[in-house]
CSV table of C-alpha atoms in Angstrom, one decimal:
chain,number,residue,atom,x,y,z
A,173,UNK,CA,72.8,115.5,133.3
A,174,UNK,CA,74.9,113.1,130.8
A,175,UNK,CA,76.6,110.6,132.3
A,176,UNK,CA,80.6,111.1,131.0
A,177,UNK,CA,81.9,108.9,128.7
A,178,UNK,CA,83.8,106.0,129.5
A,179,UNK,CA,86.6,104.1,127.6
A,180,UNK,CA,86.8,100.6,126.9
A,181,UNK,CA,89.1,97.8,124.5
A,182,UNK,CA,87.9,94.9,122.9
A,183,UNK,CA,89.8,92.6,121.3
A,184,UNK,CA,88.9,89.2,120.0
A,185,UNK,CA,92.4,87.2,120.7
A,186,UNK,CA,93.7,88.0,116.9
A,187,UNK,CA,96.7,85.1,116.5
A,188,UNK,CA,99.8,87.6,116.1
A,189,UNK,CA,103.3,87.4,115.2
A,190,UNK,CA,106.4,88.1,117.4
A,191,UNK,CA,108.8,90.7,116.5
A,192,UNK,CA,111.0,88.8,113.9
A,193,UNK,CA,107.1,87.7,112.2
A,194,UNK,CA,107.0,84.1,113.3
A,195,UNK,CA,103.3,83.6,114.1
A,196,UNK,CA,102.8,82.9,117.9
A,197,UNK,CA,100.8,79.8,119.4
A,198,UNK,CA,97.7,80.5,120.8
A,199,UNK,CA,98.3,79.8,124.2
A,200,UNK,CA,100.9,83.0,124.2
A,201,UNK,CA,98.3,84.7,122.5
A,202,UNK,CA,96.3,84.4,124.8
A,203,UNK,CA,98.9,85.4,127.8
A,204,UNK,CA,99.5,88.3,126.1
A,205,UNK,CA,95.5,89.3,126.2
A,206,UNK,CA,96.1,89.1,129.9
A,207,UNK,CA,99.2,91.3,129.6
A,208,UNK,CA,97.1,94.1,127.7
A,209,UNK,CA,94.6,94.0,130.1
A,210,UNK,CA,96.6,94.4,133.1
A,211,UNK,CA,98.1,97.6,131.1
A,212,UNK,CA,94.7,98.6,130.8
A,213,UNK,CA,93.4,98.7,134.2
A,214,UNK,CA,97.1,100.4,135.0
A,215,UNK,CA,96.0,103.1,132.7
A,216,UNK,CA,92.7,103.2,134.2
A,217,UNK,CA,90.5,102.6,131.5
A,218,UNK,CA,86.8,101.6,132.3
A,219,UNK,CA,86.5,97.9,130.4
A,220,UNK,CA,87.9,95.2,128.5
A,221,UNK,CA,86.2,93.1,126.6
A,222,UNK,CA,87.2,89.7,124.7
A,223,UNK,CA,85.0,88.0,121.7
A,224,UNK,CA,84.6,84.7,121.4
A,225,UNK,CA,85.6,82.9,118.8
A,226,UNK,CA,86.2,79.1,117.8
A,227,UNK,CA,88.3,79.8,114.4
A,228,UNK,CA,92.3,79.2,114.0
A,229,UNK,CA,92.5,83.3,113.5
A,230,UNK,CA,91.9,84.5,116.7
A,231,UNK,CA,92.5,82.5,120.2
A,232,UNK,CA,89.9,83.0,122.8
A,233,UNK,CA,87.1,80.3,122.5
A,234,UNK,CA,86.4,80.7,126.5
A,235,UNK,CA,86.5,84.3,127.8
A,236,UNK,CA,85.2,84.0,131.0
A,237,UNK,CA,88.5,81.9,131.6
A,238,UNK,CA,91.0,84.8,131.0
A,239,UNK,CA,88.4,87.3,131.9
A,240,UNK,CA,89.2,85.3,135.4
A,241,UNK,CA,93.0,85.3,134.6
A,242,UNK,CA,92.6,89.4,134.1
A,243,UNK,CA,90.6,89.4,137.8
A,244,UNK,CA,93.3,88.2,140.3
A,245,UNK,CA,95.6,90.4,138.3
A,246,UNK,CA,94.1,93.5,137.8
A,247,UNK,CA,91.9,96.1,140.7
A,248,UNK,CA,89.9,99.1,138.6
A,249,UNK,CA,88.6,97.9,135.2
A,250,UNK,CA,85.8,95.6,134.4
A,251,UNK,CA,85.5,93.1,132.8
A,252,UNK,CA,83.4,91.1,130.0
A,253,UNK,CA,82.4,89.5,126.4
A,254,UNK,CA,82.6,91.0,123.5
A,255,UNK,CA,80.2,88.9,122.6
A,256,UNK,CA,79.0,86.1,124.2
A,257,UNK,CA,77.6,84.1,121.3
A,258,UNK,CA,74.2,82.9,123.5
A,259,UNK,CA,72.5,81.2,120.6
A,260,UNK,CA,75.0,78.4,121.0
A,261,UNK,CA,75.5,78.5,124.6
A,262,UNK,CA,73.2,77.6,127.8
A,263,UNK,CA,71.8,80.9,129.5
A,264,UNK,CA,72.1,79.1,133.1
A,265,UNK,CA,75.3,78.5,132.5
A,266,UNK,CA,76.8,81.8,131.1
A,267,UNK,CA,75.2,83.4,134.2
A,268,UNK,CA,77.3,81.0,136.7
A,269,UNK,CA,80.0,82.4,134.5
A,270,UNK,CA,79.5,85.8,134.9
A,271,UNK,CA,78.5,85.4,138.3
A,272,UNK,CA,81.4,83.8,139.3
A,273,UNK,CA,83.6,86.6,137.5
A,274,UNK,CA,81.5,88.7,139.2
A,275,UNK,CA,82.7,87.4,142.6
A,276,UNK,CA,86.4,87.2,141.7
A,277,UNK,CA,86.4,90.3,140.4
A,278,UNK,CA,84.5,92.0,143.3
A,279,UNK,CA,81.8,93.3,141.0
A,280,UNK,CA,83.5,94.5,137.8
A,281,UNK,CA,81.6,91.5,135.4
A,282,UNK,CA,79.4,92.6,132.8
A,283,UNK,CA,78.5,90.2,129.7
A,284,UNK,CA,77.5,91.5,126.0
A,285,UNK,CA,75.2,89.0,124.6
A,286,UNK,CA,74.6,88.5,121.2
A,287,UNK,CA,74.2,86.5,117.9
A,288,UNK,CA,78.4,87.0,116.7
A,289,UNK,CA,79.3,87.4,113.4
A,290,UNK,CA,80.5,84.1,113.1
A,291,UNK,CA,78.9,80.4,112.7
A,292,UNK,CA,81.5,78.3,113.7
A,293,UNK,CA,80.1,77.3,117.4
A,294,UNK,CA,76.7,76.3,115.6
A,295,UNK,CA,77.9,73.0,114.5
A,296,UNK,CA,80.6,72.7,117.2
A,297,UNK,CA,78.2,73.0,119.7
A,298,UNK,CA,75.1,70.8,117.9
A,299,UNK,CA,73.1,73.6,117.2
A,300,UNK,CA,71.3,74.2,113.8
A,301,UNK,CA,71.8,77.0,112.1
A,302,UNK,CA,68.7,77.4,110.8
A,303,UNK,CA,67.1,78.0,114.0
A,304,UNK,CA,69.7,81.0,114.5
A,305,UNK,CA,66.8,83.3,115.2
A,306,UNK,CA,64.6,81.1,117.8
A,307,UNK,CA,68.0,80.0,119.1
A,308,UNK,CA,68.8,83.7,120.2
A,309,UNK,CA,65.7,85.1,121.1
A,310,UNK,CA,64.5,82.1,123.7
A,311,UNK,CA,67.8,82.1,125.4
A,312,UNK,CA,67.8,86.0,125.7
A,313,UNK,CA,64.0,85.4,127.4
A,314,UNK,CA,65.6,83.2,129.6
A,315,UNK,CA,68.3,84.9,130.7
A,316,UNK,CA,66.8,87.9,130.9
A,317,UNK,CA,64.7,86.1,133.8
A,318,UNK,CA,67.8,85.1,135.6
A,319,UNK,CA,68.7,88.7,136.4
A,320,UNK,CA,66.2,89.4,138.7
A,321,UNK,CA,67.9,86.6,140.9
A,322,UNK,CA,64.2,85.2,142.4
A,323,UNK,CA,62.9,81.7,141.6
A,324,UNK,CA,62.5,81.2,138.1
A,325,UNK,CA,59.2,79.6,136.1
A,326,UNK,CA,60.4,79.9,132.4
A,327,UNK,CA,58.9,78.0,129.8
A,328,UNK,CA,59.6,77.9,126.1
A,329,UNK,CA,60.1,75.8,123.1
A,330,UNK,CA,64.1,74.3,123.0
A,331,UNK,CA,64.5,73.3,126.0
A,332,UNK,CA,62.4,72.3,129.0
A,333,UNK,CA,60.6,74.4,131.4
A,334,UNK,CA,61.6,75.5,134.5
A,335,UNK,CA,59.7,75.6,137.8
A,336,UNK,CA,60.8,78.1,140.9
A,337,UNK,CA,64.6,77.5,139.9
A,338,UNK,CA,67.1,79.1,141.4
A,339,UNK,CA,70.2,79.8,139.9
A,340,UNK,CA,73.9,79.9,141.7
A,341,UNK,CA,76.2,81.6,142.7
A,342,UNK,CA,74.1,84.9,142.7
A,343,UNK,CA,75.8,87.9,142.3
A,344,UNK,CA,77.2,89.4,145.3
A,345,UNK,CA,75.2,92.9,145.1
A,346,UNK,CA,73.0,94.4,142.8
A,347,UNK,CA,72.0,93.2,138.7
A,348,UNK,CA,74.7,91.4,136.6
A,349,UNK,CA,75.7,94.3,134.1
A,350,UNK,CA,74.1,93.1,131.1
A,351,UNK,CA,74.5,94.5,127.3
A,352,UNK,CA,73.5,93.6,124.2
A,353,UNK,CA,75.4,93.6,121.0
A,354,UNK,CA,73.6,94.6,117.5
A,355,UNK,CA,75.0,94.8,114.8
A,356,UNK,CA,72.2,96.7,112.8
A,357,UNK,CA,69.2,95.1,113.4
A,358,UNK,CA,66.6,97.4,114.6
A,359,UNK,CA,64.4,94.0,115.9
A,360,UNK,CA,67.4,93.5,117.8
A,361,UNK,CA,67.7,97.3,119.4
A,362,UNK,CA,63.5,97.0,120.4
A,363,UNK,CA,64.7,93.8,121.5
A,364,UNK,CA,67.0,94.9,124.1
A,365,UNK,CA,64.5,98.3,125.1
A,366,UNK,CA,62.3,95.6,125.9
A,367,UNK,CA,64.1,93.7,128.3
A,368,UNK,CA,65.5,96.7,129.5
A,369,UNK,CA,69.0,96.4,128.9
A,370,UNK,CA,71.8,98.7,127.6
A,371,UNK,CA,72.5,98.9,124.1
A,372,UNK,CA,76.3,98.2,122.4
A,373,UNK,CA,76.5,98.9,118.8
A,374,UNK,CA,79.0,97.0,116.7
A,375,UNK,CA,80.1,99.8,114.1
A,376,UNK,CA,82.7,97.9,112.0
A,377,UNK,CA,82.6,100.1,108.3
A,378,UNK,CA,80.9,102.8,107.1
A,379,UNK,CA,80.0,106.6,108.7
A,380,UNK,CA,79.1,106.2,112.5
A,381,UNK,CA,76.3,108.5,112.3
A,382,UNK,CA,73.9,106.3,110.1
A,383,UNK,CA,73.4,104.3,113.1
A,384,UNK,CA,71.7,107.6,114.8
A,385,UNK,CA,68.8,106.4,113.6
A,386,UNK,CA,68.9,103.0,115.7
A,387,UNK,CA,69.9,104.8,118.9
A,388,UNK,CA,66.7,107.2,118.4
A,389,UNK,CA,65.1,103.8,118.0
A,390,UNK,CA,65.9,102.8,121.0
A,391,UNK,CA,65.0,105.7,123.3
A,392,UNK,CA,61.5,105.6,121.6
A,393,UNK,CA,60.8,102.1,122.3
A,394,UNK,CA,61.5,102.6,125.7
A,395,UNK,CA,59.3,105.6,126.0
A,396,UNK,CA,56.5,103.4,124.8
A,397,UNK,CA,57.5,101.0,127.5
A,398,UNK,CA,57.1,104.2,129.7
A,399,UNK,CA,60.7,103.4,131.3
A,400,UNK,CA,64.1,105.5,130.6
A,401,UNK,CA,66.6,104.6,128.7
A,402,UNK,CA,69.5,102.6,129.7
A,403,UNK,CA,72.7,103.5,128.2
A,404,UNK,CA,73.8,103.3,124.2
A,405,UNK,CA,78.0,101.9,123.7
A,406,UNK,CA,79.7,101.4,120.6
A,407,UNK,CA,82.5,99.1,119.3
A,408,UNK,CA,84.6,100.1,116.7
A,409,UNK,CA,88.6,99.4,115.5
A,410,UNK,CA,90.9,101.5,115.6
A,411,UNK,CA,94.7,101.5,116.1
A,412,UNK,CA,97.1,104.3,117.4
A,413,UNK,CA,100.5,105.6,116.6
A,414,UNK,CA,102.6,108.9,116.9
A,415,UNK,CA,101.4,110.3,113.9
A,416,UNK,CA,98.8,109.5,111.2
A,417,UNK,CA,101.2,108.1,108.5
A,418,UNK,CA,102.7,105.8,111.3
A,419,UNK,CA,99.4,104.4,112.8
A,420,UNK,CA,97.9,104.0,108.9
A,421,UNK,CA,101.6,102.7,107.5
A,422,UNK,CA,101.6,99.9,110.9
A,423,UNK,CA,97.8,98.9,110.7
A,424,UNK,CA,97.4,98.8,106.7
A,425,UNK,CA,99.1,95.3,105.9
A,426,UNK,CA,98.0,93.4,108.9
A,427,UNK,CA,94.6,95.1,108.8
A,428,UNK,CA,94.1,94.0,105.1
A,429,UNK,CA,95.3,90.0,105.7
A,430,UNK,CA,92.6,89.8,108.6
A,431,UNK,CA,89.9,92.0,106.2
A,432,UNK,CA,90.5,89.8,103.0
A,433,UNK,CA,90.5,86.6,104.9
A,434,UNK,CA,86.9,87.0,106.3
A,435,UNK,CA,86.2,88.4,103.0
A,436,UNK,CA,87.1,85.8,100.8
A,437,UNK,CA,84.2,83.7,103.2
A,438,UNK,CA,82.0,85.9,102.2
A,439,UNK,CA,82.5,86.4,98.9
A,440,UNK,CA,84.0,89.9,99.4
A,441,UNK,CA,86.4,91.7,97.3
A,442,UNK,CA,89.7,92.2,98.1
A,443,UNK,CA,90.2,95.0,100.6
A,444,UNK,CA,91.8,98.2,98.9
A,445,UNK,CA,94.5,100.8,99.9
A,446,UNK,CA,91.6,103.5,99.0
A,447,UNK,CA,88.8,101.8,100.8
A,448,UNK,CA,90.8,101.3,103.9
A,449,UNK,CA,91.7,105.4,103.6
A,450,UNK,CA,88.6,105.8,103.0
A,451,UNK,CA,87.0,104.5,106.4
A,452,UNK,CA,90.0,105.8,107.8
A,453,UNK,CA,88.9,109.8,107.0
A,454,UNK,CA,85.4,108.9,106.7
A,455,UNK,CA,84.2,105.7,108.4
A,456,UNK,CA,84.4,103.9,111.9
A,457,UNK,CA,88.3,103.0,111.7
A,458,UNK,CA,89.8,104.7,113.8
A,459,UNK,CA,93.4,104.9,112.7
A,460,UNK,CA,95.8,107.7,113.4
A,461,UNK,CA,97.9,110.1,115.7
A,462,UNK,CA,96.0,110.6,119.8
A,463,UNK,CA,94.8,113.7,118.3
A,464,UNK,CA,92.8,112.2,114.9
A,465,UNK,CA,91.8,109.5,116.8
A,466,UNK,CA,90.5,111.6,119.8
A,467,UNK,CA,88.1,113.9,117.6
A,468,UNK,CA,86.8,111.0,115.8
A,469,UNK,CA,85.7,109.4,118.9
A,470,UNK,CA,84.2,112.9,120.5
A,471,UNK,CA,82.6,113.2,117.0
A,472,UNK,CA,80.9,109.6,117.1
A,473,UNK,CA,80.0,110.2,120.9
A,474,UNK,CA,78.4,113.6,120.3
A,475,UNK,CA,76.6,112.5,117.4
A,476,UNK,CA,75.0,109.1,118.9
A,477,UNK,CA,74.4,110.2,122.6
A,478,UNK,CA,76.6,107.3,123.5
A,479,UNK,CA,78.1,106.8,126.7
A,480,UNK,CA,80.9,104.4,126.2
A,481,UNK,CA,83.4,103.8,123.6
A,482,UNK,CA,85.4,100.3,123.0
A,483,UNK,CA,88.3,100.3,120.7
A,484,UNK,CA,89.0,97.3,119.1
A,485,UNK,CA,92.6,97.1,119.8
A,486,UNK,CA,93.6,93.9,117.8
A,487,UNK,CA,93.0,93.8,113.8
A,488,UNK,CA,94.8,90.8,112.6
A,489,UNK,CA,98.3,89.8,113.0
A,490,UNK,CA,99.7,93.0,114.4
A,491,UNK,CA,103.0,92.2,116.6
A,492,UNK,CA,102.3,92.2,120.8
A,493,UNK,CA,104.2,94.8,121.2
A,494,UNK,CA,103.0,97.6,118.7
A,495,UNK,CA,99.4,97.0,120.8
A,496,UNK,CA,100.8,97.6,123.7
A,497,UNK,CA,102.2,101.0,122.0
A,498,UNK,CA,98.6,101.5,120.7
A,499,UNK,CA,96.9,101.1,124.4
A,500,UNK,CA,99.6,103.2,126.4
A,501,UNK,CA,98.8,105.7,123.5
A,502,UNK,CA,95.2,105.4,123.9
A,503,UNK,CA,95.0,105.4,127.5
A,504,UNK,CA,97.8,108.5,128.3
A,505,UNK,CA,96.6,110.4,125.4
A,506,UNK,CA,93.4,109.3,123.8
A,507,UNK,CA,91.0,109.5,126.9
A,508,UNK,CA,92.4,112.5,128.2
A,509,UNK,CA,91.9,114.6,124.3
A,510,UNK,CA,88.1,113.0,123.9
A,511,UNK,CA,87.2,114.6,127.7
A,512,UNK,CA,88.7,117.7,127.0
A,513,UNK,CA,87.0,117.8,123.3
A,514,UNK,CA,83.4,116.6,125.0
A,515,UNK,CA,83.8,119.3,127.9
């Protein structure tokens, strides 16, 4: 039997604008992430997730801080990263994170560890950026020995061994939920197949389904390993108004400052009106009226087996209070369409 689909938002801390277009500081920024979230868990959604960062664009560099904030004020919803950038962080460390989320949130922590998209923290942090691969994959090893929650004797090449360590606070009952991001790297799917972990697909541009191939990836590599699969998520943004002009008119300007910002780091072209239509109709934004968005996340869910989706609420500067629109939308209207559509 499929397990149904659950509903998440992401949101990386985008600095917005008030209503009259005055950017806001980051500090209200980031009391408004704890405002959305609360609305969340009141609309009963399963997750919420917030990136980390450490640019001037978007606010959260510590989320396990207003992950915390989110606990005391919120009962249903978990919460987590989306992602934890471990390459430039201690695993030890982000587990007495999570773990202590884990106990002010009676169990609703779960962490998404990954590489991020970003390279800011490399130098912030003292790491060199060179070693971006080793960096990753001996802190995964790591921390994928802290979730047993037994004495650990680790030993690799960054940092020194360990010897019969344990690690506190331990999580009050059962496994620290534990995901990892990819972003299209199938070393990086086997990667998590082999330390048994669920998968969460970043699908940012371009048709959903080409990723099929990575999620059959995944279920292979763990039939090799002769266990079953854990579970396959996606990440994706989206935005969602009354009707489709409205949600496409709202997103388009905002949507295109944040696009041609990170472009013009990366020695992207200019976002278009046609290529932002485009992924629109086509791709993995999911823009539009309950209904347009709704079928295109039954269609991406049916297609890749997948058994949670996360909308990426936030996409540059959009005002606080047209995401809030967006969520209430999402949550009252969204969720209850994609079940119906998925049966």
């Amino acid at each position: 039997m499929t397990a149904p689909l659950q509903f998440g938002l992401d949101t990386f801390g985008d600095v917005t604008k008030d209503a009259s277009g005055t950017m806001l500081s980051h500090a209200q920024v980031i009391r408004n992430v704890v405002d959305e979230a609360v609305l969340a868990d009141e609309l009963g959604l399963d997750f919420i997730g917030l990136g980390e960062h450490h640019r001037a664009d978007f606010a959260i560099s510590s989320p396990e801080t207003v992950l915390a904030a989110i606990a005391a004020r919120t009962k249903r919803v978990h919460l987590g990263s989306a992602v934890t950038v471990l390459s430039s962080d201690d695993p030890i460390r982000v587990f007495q994170r999570f773990a202590t989320l884990d106990a002010l949130s009676n169990g609703r922590a779960e962490v998404i560890l990954g590489r991020g998209s970003f390279t800011e923290s490399f130098p912030l942090f003292g790491f060199d950026l060179r070693a971006y691969e080793a960096l990753f994959e001996e802190k995964l090893d790591l921390f994928a020995a802290l979730l047993s929650q037994t004495p650990v004797t680790w030993e690799g090449k960054l940092r020194p061994p360990l010897r019969d360590q344990l690690v506190y606070p331990p999580v009050e009952d059962g496994q620290l939920k534990t995901w990892i991001g990819v972003g299209g790297s199938p070393q990086s799917v086997v990667r998590a197949a082999h330390y048994d972990l669920p998968l969460m697909l970043a699908i940012i541009g371009g048709d959903p389904t080409r990723f099929a191939p990575y999620v059959e990836l995944y279920h292979r590599a763990f039939k090799e390993f002769g266990r079953p699969a854990k579970p396959v998520g996606v990440h994706s943004p989206g935005y969602v108004a009354e009707t489709d002009e409205k949600a496409r008119e709202e997103l388009w300007p905002d949507y295109k400052a944040m696009r041609d910002r990170i472009g013009k780091e990366r020695g992207w072209p200019p976002m278009g009106r046609d290529e932002f239509v485009s992924e629109a109709e086509h791709g993995s934004l999911y823009v539009g009226s309950p209904e347009t968005v709704a079928r295109k996340i039954a269609a991406t869910a049916k297609a890749l087996g997948i058994t949670r989706f996360q909308l990426k609420y936030s996409a540059g500067p959009l005002p606080h209070d047209r995401l809030m629109r967006s969520i209430e939308l999402y949550g009252r209207k969204v969720v209850p369409m994609v079940r119906e559509m998925m049966g």
